[in-house]
mmCIF file of C-alpha atoms in Angstrom:
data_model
loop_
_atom_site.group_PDB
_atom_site.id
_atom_site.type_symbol
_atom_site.label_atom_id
_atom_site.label_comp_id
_atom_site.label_asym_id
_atom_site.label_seq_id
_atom_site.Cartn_x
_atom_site.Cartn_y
_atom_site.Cartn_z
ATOM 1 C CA UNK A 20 10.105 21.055 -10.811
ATOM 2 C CA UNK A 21 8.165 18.631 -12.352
ATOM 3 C CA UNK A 22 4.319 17.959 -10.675
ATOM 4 C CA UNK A 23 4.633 14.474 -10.160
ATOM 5 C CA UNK A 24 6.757 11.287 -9.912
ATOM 6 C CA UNK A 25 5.793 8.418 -11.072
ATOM 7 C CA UNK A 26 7.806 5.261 -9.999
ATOM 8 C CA UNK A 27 7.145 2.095 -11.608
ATOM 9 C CA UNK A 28 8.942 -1.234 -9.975
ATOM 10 C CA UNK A 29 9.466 -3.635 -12.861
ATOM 11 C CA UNK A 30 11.027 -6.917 -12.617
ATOM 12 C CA UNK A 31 10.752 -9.000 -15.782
ATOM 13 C CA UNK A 32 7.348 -6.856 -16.467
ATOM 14 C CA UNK A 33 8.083 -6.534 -20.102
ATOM 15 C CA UNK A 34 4.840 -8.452 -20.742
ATOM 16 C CA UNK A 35 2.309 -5.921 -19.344
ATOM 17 C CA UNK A 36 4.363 -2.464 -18.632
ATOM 18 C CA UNK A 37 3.292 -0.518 -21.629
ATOM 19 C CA UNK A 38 -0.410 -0.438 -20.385
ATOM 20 C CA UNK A 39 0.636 1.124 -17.455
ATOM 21 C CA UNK A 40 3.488 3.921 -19.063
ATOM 22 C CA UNK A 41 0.917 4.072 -21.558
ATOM 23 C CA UNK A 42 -1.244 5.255 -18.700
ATOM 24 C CA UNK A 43 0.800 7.469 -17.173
ATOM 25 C CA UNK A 44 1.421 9.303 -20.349
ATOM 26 C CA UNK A 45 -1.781 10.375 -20.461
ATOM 27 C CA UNK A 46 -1.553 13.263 -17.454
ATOM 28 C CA UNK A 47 0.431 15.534 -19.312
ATOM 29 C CA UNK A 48 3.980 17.326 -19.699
ATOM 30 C CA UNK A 49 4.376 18.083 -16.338
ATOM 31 C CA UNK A 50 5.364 14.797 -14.744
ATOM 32 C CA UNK A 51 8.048 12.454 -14.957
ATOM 33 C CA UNK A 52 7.800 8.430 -14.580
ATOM 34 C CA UNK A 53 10.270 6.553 -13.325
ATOM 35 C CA UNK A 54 11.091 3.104 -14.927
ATOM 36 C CA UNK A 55 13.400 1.405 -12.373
ATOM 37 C CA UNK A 56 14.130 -2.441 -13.914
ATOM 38 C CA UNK A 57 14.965 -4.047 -10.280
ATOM 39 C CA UNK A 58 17.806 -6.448 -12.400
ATOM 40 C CA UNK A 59 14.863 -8.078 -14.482
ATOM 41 C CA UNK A 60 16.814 -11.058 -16.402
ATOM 42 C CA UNK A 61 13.876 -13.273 -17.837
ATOM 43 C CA UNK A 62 12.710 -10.961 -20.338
ATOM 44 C CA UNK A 63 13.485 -7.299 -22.082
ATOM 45 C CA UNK A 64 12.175 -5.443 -19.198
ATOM 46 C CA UNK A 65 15.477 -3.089 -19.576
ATOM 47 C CA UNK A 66 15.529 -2.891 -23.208
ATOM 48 C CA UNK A 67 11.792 -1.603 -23.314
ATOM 49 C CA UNK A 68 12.570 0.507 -20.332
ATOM 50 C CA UNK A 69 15.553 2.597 -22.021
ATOM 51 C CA UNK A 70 12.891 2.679 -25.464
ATOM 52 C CA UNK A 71 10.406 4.501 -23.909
ATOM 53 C CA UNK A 72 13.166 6.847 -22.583
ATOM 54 C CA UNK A 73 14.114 8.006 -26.009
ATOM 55 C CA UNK A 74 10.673 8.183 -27.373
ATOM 56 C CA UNK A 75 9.975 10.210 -24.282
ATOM 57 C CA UNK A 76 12.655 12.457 -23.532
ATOM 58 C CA UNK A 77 12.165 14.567 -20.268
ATOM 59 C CA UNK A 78 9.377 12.452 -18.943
ATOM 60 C CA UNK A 79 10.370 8.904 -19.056
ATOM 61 C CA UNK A 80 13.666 8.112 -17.196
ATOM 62 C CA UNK A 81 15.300 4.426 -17.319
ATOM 63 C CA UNK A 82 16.811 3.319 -14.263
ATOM 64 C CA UNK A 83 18.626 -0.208 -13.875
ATOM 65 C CA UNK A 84 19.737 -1.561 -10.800
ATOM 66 C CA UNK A 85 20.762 -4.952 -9.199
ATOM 67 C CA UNK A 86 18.037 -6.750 -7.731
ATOM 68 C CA UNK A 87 17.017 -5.222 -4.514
ATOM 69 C CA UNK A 88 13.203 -5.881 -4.648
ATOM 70 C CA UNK A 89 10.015 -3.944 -4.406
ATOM 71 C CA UNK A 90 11.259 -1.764 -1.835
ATOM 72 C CA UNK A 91 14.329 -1.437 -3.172
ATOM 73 C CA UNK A 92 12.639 0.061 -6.758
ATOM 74 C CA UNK A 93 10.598 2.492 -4.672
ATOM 75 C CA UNK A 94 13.526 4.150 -2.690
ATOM 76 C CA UNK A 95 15.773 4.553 -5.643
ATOM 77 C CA UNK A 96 12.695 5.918 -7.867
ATOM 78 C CA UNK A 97 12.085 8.324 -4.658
ATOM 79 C CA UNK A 98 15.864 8.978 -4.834
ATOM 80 C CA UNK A 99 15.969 10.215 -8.002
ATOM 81 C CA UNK A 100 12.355 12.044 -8.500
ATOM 82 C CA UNK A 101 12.610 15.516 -8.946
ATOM 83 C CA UNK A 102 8.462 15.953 -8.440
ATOM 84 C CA UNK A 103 6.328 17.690 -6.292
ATOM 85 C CA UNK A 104 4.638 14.889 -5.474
ATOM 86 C CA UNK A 105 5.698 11.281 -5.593
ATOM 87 C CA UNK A 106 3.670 7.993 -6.417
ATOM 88 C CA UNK A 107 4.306 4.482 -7.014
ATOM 89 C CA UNK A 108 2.115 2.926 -9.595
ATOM 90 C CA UNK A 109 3.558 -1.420 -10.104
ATOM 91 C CA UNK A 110 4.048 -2.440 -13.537
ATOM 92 C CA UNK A 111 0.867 -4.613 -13.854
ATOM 93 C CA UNK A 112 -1.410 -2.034 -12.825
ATOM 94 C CA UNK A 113 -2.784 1.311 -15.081
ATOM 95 C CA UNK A 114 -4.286 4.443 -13.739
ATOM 96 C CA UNK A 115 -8.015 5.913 -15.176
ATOM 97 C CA UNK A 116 -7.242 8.620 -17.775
ATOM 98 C CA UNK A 117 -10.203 10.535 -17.378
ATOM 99 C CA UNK A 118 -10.319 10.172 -13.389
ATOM 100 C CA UNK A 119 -6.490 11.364 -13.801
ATOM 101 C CA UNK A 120 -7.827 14.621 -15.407
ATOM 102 C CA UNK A 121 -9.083 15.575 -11.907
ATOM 103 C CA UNK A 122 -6.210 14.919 -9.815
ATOM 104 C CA UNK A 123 -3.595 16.125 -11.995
ATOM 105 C CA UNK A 124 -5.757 19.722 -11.850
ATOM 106 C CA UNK A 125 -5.291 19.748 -8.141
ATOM 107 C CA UNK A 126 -1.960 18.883 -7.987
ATOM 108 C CA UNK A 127 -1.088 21.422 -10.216
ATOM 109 C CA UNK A 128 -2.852 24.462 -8.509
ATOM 110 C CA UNK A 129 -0.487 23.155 -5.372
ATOM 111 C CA UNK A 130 2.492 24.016 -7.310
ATOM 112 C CA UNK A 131 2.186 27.687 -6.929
ATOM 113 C CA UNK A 132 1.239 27.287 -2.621
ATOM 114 C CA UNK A 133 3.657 28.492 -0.379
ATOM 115 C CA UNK A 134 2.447 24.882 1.786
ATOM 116 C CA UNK A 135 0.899 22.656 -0.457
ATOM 117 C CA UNK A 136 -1.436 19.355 0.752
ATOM 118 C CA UNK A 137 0.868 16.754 2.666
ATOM 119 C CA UNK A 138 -1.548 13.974 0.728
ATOM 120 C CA UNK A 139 -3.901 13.245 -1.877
ATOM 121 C CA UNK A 140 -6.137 11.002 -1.748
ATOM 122 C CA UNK A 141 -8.223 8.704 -4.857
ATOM 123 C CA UNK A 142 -9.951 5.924 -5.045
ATOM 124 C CA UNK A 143 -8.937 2.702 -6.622
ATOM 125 C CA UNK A 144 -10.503 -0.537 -8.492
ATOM 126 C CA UNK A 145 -9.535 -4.033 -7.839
ATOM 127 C CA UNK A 146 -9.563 -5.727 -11.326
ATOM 128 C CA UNK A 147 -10.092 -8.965 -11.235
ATOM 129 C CA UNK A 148 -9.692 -9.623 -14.970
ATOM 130 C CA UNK A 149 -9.428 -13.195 -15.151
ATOM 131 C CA UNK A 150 -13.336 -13.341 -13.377
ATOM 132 C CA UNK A 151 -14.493 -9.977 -15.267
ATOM 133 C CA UNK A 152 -15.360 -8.253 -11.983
ATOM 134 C CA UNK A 153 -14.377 -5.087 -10.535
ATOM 135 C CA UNK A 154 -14.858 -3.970 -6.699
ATOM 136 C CA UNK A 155 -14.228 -0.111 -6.542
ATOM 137 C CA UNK A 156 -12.815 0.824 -2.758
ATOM 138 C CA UNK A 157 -13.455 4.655 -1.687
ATOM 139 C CA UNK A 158 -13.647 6.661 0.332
ATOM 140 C CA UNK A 159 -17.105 9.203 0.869
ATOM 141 C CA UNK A 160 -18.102 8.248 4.316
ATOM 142 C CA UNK A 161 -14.397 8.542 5.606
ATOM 143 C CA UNK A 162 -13.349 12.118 4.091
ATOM 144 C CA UNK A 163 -14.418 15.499 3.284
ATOM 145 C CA UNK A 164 -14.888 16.366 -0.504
ATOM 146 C CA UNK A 165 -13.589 19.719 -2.097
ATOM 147 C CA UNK A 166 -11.737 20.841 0.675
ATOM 148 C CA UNK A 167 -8.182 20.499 2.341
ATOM 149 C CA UNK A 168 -8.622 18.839 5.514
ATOM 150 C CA UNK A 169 -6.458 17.360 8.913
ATOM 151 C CA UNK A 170 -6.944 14.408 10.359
ATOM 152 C CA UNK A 171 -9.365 15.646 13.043
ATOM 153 C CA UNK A 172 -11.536 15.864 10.304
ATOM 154 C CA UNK A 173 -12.401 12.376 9.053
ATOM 155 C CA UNK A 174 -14.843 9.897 9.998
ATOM 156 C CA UNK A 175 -14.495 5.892 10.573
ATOM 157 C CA UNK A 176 -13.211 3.872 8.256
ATOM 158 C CA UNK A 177 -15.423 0.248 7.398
ATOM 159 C CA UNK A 178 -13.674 -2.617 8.108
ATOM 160 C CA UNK A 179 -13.496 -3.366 4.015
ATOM 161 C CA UNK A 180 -11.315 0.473 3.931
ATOM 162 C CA UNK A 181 -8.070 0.853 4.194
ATOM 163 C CA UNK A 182 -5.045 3.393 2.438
ATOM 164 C CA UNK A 183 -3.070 1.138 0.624
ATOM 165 C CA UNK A 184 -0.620 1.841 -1.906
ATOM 166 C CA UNK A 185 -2.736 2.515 -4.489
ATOM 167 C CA UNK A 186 -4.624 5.287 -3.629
ATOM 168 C CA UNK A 187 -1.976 7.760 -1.888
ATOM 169 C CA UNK A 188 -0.193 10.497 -3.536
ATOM 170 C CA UNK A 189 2.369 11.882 -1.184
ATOM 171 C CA UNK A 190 4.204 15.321 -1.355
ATOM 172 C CA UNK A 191 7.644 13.744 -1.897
ATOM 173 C CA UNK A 192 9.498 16.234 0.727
ATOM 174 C CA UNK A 193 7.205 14.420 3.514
ATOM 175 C CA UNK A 194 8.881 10.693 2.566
ATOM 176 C CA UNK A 195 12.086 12.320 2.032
ATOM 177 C CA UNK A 196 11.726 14.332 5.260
ATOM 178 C CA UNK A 197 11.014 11.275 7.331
ATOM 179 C CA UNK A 198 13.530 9.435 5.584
ATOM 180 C CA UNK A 199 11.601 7.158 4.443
ATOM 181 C CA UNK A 200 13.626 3.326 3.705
ATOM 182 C CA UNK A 201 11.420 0.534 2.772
ATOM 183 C CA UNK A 202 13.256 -3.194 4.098
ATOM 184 C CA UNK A 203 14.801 -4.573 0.882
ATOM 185 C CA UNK A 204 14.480 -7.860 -0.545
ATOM 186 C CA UNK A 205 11.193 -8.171 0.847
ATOM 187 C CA UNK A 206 7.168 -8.320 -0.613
ATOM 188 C CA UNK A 207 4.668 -6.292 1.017
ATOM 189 C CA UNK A 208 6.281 -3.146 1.854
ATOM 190 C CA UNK A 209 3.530 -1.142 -0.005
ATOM 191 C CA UNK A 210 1.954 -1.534 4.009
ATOM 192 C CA UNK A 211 4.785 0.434 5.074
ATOM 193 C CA UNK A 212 4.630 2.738 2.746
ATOM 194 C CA UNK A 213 1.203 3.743 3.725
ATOM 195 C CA UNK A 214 1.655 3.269 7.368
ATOM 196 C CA UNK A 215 4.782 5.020 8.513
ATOM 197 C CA UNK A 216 4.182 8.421 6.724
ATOM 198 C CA UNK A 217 1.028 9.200 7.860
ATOM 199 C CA UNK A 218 2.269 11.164 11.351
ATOM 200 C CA UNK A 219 3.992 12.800 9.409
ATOM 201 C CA UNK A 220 0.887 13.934 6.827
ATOM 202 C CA UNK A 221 -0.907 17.446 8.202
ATOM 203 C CA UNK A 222 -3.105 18.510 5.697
ATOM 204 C CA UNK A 223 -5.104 15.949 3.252
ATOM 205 C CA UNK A 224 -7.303 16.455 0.400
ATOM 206 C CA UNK A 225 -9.592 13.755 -1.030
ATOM 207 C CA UNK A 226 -10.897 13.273 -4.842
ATOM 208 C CA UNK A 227 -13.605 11.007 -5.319
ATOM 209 C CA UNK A 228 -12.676 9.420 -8.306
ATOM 210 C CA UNK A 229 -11.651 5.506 -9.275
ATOM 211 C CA UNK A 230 -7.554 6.975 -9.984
ATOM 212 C CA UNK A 231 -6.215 3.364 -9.693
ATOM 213 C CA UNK A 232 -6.345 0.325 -11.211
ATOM 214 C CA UNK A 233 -5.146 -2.663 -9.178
ATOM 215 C CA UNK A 234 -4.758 -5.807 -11.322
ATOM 216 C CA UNK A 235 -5.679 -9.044 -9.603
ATOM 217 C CA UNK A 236 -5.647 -12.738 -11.199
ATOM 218 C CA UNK A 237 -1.780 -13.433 -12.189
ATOM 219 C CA UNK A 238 -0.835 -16.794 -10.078
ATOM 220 C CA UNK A 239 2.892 -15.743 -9.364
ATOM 221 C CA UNK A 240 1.248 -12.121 -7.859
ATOM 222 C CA UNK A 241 2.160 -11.586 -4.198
ATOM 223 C CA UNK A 242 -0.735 -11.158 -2.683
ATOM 224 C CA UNK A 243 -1.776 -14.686 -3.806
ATOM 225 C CA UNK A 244 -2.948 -16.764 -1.582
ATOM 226 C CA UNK A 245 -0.503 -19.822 -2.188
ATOM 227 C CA UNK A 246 1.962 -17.572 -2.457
ATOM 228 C CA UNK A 247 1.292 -15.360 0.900
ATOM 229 C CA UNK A 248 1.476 -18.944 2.431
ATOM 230 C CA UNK A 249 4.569 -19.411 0.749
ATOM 231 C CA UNK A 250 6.141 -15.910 2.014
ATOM 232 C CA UNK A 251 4.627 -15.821 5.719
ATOM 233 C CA UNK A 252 8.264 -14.612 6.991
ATOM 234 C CA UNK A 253 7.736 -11.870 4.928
ATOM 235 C CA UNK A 254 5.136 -11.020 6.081
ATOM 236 C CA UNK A 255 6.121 -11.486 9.963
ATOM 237 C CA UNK A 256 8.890 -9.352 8.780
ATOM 238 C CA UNK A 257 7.217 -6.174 7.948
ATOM 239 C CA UNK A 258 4.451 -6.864 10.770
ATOM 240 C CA UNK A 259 7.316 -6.148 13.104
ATOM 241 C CA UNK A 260 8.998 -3.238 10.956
ATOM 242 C CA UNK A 261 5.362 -1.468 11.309
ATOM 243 C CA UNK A 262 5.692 -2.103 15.038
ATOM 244 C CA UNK A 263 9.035 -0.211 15.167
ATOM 245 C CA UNK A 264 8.178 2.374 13.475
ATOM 246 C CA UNK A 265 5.482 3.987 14.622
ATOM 247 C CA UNK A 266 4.379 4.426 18.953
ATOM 248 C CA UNK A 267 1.117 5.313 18.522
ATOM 249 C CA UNK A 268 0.421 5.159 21.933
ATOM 250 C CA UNK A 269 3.088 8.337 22.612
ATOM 251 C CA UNK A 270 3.532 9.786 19.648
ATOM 252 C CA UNK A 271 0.374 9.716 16.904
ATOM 253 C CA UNK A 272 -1.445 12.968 19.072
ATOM 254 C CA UNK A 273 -4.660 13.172 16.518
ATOM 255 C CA UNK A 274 -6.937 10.256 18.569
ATOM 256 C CA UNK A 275 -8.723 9.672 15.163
ATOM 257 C CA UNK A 276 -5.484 8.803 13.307
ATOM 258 C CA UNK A 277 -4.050 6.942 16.241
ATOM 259 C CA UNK A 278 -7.178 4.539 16.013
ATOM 260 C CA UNK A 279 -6.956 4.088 12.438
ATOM 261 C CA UNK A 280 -3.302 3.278 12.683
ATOM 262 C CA UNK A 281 -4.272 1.019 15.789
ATOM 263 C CA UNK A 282 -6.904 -0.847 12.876
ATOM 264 C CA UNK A 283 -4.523 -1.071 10.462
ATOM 265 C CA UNK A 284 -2.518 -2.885 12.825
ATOM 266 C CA UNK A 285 -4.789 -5.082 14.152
ATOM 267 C CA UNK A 286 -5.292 -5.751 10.171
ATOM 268 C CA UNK A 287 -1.900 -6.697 10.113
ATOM 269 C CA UNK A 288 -1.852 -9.340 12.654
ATOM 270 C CA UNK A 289 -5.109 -10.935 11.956
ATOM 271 C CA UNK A 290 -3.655 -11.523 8.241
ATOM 272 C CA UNK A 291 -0.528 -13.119 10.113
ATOM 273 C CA UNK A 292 -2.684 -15.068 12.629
ATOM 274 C CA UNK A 293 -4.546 -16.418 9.937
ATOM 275 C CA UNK A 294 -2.034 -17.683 7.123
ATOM 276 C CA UNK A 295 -0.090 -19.097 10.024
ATOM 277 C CA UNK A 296 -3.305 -21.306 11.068
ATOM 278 C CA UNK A 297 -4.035 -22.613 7.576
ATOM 279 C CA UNK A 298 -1.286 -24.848 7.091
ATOM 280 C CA UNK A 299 -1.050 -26.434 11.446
ATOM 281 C CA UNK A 300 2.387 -27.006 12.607
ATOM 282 C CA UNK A 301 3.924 -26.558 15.752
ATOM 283 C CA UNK A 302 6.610 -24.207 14.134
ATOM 284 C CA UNK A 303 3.422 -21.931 12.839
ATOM 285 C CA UNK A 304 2.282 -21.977 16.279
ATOM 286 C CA UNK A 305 5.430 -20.428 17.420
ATOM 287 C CA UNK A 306 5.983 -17.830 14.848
ATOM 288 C CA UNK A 307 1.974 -16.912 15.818
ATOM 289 C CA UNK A 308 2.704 -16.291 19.613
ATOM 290 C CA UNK A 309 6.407 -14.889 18.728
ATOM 291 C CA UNK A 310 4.933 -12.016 16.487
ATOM 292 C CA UNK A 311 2.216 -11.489 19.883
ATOM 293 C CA UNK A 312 4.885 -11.171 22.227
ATOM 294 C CA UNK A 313 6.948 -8.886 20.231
ATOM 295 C CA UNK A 314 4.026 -6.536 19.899
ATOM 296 C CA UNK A 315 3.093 -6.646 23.591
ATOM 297 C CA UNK A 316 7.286 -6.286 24.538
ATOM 298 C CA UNK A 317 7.011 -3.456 21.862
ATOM 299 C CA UNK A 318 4.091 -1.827 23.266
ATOM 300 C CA UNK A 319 1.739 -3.243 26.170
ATOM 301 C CA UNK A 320 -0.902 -0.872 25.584
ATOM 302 C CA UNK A 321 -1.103 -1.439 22.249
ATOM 303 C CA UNK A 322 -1.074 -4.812 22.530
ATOM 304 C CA UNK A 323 -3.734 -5.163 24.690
ATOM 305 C CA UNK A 324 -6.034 -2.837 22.252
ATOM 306 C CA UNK A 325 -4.794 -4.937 19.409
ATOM 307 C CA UNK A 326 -5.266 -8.539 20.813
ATOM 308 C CA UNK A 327 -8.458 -8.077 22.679
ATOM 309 C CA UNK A 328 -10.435 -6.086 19.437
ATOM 310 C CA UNK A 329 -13.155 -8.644 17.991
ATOM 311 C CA UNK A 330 -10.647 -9.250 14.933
ATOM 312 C CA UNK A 331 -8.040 -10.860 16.426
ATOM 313 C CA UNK A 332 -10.016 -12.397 19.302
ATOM 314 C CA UNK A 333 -12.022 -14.198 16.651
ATOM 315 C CA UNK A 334 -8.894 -15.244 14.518
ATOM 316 C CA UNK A 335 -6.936 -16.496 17.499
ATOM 317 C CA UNK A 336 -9.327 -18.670 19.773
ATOM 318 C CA UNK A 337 -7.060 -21.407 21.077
ATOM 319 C CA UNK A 338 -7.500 -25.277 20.038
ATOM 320 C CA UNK A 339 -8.154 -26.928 17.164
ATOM 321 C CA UNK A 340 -12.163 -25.815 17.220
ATOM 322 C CA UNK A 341 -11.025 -22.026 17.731
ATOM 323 C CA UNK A 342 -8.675 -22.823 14.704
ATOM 324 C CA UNK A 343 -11.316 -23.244 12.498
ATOM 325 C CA UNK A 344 -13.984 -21.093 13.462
ATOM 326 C CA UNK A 345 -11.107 -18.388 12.877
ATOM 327 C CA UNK A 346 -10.340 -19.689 9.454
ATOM 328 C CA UNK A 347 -13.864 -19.775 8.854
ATOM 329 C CA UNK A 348 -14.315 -16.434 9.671
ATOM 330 C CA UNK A 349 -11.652 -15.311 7.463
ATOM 331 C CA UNK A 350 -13.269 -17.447 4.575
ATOM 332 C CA UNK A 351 -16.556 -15.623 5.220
ATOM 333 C CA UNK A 352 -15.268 -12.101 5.348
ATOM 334 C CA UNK A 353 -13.220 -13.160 2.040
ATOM 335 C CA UNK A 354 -16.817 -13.573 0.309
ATOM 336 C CA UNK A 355 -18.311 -10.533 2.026
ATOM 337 C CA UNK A 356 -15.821 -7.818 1.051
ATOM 338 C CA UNK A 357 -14.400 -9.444 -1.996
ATOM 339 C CA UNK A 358 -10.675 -8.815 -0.775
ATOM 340 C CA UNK A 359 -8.416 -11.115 -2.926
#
């Protein structure tokens, strides 16, 4: 068994993947990564793929497939990984060698446990190269250090902290247990990939170190801000797939992990409430109080935590006044926390 998976999603990435294998190369022997070309056909995305393979025989795999997007990459890279544990790394982005050294030293000691940590936890680095900035998000105040740890052991996350994609290392018999699916054909999954898991997480262990770099400043990237506009149904789309998939009113039992899931959530439908607002229409409108009522048909309770928090009562005041004190809001906290 190899220690780790690495899956990288490419689609016409032959411009910038090397960094990253290049990266990944770095943590020894012991792993494998993952090259799934999601049917790249603007560029040698393949072609470079299936090189690194030979030069890297045992540790780089090549994997083509049609087109089936983001989500699509990650469930046939988690198909096919044969690691203890399993991450995703995207094709633009690189992870820190030397913070690497650390994590890779835990997750080796939990190859020889009889029940080894559910998920591992780093920090990571938003690059914004273009600007020559850097805004590292971790996670001190929220976690123990040096110790394996449950849920009923954290503290509150800020507003600015969340799990996203890039700093989660899951044991790849969790995803796989859960059967984990990510919606195909569809941007912004990387939200359920760090929401629906996490009942399903028991023990945790946290490494303070900047693992992951997250590349920000290309202007076809996703998370964009003309393009998030231009993908809102997307967006709506996995809103309502996190909905399904999780009642953490009955069944998240650990009240401190319910509440984060709850904020996460709430996250969630602020950033819908407020990319539906920017551009006014009455068919925005709609698609604002449609994704509202399918939460509170989906689950009153929630719903009413959700709707009524200071986030989303701020973001969705009614008339054209509220409008704009909620986009102002949203233009202020942009500033503030540096979020892209």
């Amino acid at each position: 068994m190899k220690t780790i998976s690495f899956a990288i999603p490419c689609y016409n990435s032959a411009a910038y993947m090397d960094k990253c294998i290049e990266s990944l190369l770095t943590c020894g022997d012991d792993i494998e990564i993952l090259i799934v070309n999601d049917g790249s056909t603007k560029d040698n995305t393949s072609e470079k793929a299936h090189e690194w393979e030979e030069r890297y025989p045992g540790i780089i795999r090549a994997i083509d497939q049609e087109n089936r997007g983001h989500g699509g990459a990650v469930n046939h890279g988690l198909e096919c990984a044969t690691g203890l544990y399993f991450k995703v790394v995207d094709s633009d982005d690189w992870l820190d060698s030397a913070a690497m050294v650390h994590v890779m030293a835990y997750l080796r000691r939990q190859v020889e446990r009889k029940n080894p940590t559910d998920l591992v936890i780093g920090n990571y680095v938003y690059e914004k190269v273009h600007e020559g900035t850097r805004t590292v998000i971790g996670y001190r105040n929220v976690f123990p250090q040096n110790q394996e740890f449950t849920w009923d052991d954290i503290n509150r996350f800020h507003s600015s902290q969340y799990l996203l994609m890039h700093s989660v290392i899951y044991r790849t018999d969790i995803l796989r247990g859960m059967n984990l699916q990510l919606p195909e054909h569809c941007f912004y999954v990387d939200n359920i990939f760090v929401y629906a898991p996490l009942p399903h997480v028991r023990t945790l262990y946290y490494i303070n170190e900047d693992m992951y770099r997250y590349f920000i400043g290309r202007e076809d990237q996703s998370v964009n801000e003309s393009v998030m506009l231009s993908r809102i149904d997307q967006q709506l789309r996995i809103t309502r797939t996190m909905i399904d998939a999780v009642d953490i009113v009955n069944d998240v039992p650990q009240p401190k992990l319910a509440k984060y899931m709850e904020n996460y959530l709430s996250m969630m439908m602020c950033i819908c409430s407020v990319f539906l607002r920017m551009e006014k229409t009455s068919e925005n409108e709609q698609k604002r109080s449609d994704i509202w009522k399918y939460l509170e048909d989906a689950n009153p309770e929630l719903y009413r935590h959700v709707r009524y928090n200071v986030l989303n009562m701020g973001t969705n005041l009614p008339f054209e006044f509220g409008r704009r004190i909620g986009l102002g809001g949203y233009r202020l906290a942009q500033k503030i926390f540096k979020f892209n």
